[in-house]
Tab-separated table of C-alpha atoms in Angstrom:
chain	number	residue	atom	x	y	z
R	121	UNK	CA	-26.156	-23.652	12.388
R	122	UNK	CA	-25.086	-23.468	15.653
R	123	UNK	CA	-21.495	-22.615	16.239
R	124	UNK	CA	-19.353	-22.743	19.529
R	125	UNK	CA	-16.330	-20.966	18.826
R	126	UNK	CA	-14.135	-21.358	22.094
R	127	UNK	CA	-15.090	-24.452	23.283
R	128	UNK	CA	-12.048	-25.326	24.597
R	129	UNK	CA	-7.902	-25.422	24.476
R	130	UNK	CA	-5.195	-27.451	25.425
R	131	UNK	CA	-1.254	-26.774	24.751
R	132	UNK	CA	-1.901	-23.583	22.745
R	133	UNK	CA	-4.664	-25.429	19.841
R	134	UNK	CA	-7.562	-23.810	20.108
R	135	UNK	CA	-11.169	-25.829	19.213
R	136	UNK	CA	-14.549	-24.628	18.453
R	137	UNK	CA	-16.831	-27.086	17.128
R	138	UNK	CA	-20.508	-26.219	15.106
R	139	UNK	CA	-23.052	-28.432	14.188
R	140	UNK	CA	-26.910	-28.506	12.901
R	141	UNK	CA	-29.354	-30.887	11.200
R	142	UNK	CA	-28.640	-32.245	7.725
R	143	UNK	CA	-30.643	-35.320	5.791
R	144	UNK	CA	-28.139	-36.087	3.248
R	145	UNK	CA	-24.757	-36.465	2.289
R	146	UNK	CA	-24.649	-33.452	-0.111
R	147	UNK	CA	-26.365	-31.048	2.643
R	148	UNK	CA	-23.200	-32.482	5.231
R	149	UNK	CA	-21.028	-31.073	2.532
R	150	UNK	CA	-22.681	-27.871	2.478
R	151	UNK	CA	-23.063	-27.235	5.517
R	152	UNK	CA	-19.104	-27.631	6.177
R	153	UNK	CA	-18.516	-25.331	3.231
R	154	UNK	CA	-20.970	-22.767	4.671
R	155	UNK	CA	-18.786	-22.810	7.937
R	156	UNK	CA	-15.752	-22.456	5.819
R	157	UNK	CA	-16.976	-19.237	4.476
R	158	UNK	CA	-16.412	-18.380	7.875
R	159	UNK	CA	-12.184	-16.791	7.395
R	160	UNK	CA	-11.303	-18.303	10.927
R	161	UNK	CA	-12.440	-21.628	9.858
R	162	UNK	CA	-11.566	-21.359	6.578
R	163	UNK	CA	-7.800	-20.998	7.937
R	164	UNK	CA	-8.454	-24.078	10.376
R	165	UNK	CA	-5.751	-26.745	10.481
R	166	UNK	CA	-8.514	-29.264	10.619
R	167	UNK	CA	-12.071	-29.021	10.261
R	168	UNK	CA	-13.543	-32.833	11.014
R	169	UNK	CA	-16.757	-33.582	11.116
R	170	UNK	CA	-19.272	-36.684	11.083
R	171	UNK	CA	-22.850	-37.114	11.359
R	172	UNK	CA	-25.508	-40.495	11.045
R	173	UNK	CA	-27.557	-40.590	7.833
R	174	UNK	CA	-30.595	-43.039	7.051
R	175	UNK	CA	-28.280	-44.479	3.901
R	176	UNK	CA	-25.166	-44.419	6.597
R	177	UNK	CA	-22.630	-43.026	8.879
R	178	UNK	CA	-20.429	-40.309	7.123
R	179	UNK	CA	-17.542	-38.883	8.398
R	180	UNK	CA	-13.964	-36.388	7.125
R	181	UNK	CA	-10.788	-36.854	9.422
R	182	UNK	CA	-9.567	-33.337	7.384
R	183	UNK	CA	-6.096	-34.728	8.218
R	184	UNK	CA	-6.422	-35.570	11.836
R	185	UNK	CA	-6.395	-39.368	11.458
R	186	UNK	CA	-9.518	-41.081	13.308
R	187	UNK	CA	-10.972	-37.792	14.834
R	188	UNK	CA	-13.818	-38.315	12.263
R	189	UNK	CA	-15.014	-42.022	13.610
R	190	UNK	CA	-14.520	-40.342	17.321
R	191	UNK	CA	-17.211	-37.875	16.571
R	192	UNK	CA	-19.383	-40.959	15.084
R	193	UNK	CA	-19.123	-42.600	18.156
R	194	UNK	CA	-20.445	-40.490	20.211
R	195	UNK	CA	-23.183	-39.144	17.430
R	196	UNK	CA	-24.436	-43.159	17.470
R	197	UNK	CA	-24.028	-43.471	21.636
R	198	UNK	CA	-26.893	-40.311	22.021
R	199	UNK	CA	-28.741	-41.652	19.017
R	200	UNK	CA	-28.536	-38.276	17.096
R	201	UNK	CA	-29.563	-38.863	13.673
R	202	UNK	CA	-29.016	-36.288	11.196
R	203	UNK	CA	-26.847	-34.003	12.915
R	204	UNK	CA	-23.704	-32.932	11.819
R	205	UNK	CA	-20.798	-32.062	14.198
R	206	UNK	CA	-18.077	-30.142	13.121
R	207	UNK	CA	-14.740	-29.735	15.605
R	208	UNK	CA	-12.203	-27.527	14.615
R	209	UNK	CA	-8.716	-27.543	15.295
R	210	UNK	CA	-6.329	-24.489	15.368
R	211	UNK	CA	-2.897	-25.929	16.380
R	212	UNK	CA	-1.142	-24.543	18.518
R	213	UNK	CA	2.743	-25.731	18.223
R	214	UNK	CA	2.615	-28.634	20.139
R	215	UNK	CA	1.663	-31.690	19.015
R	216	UNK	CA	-1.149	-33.440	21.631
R	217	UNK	CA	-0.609	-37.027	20.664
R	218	UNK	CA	-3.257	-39.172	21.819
R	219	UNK	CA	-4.838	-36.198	23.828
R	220	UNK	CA	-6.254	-35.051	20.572
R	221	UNK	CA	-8.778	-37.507	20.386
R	222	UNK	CA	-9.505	-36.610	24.259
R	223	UNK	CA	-10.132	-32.922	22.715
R	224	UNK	CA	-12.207	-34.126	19.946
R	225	UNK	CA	-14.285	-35.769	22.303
R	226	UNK	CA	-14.507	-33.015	25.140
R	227	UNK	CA	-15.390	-30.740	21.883
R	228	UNK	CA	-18.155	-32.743	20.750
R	229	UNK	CA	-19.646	-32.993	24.269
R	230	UNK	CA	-19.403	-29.158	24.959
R	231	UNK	CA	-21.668	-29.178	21.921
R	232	UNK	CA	-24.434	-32.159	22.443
R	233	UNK	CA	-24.375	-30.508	26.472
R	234	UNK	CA	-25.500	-27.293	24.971
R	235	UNK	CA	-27.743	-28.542	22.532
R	236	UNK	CA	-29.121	-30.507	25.378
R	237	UNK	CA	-29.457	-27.516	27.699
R	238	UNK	CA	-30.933	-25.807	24.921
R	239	UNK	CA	-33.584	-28.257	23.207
């Protein structure tokens, strides 16, 4: 699990976003609980996530509406297969509008950059 806790901010919300392989739908599930046991993500406002399976795309909004398919998006555009990325969302007070999904997908490249740099 790799885990990039302050990947970025914008208007007081804070993101981090984690990710690592996973070959099923159960082991996605686990893996965002294991990250949950974390008490700063646990305490989240949102915790979305996605990640391309051999039986099909999954994804979980956790409440911010279409953040999930943005993260599939961009899984599918690099071809990463069986990879789950997690963005989290502290908010901040102020609500970003469509920036969010601008975050989301700043977050998620933070996170393919480093595994990138790193693989």
């Amino acid at each position: 699990m790799k885990v990039i806790e302050n990947a970025l901010s914008d208007r007081g919300s804070k993101y981090a976003v984690a990710g690592g392989p996973v070959s099923s739908s159960d082991e996605a599930r686990a893996f965002v609980k294991e990250l949950c046991r974390r008490k700063k993500f646990a305490k989240a406002t949102h915790n979305t996530w996605a990640v391309l399976l051999p039986d099909g795309p999954l994804k979980n909004d956790d409440g911010e509406s279409g953040a999930g398919i943005v993260i599939l998006r961009m899984l599918e555009r690099e071809g990463l297969e069986g990879h789950i990325v997690v963005v989290t969302r502290w908010f901040g007070g102020v609500k970003l509008g469509g920036d969010r999904f601008r975050r989301v997908q700043d977050a998620v490249r933070v996170y393919l950059d480093d595994l990138g740099a790193s693989g």
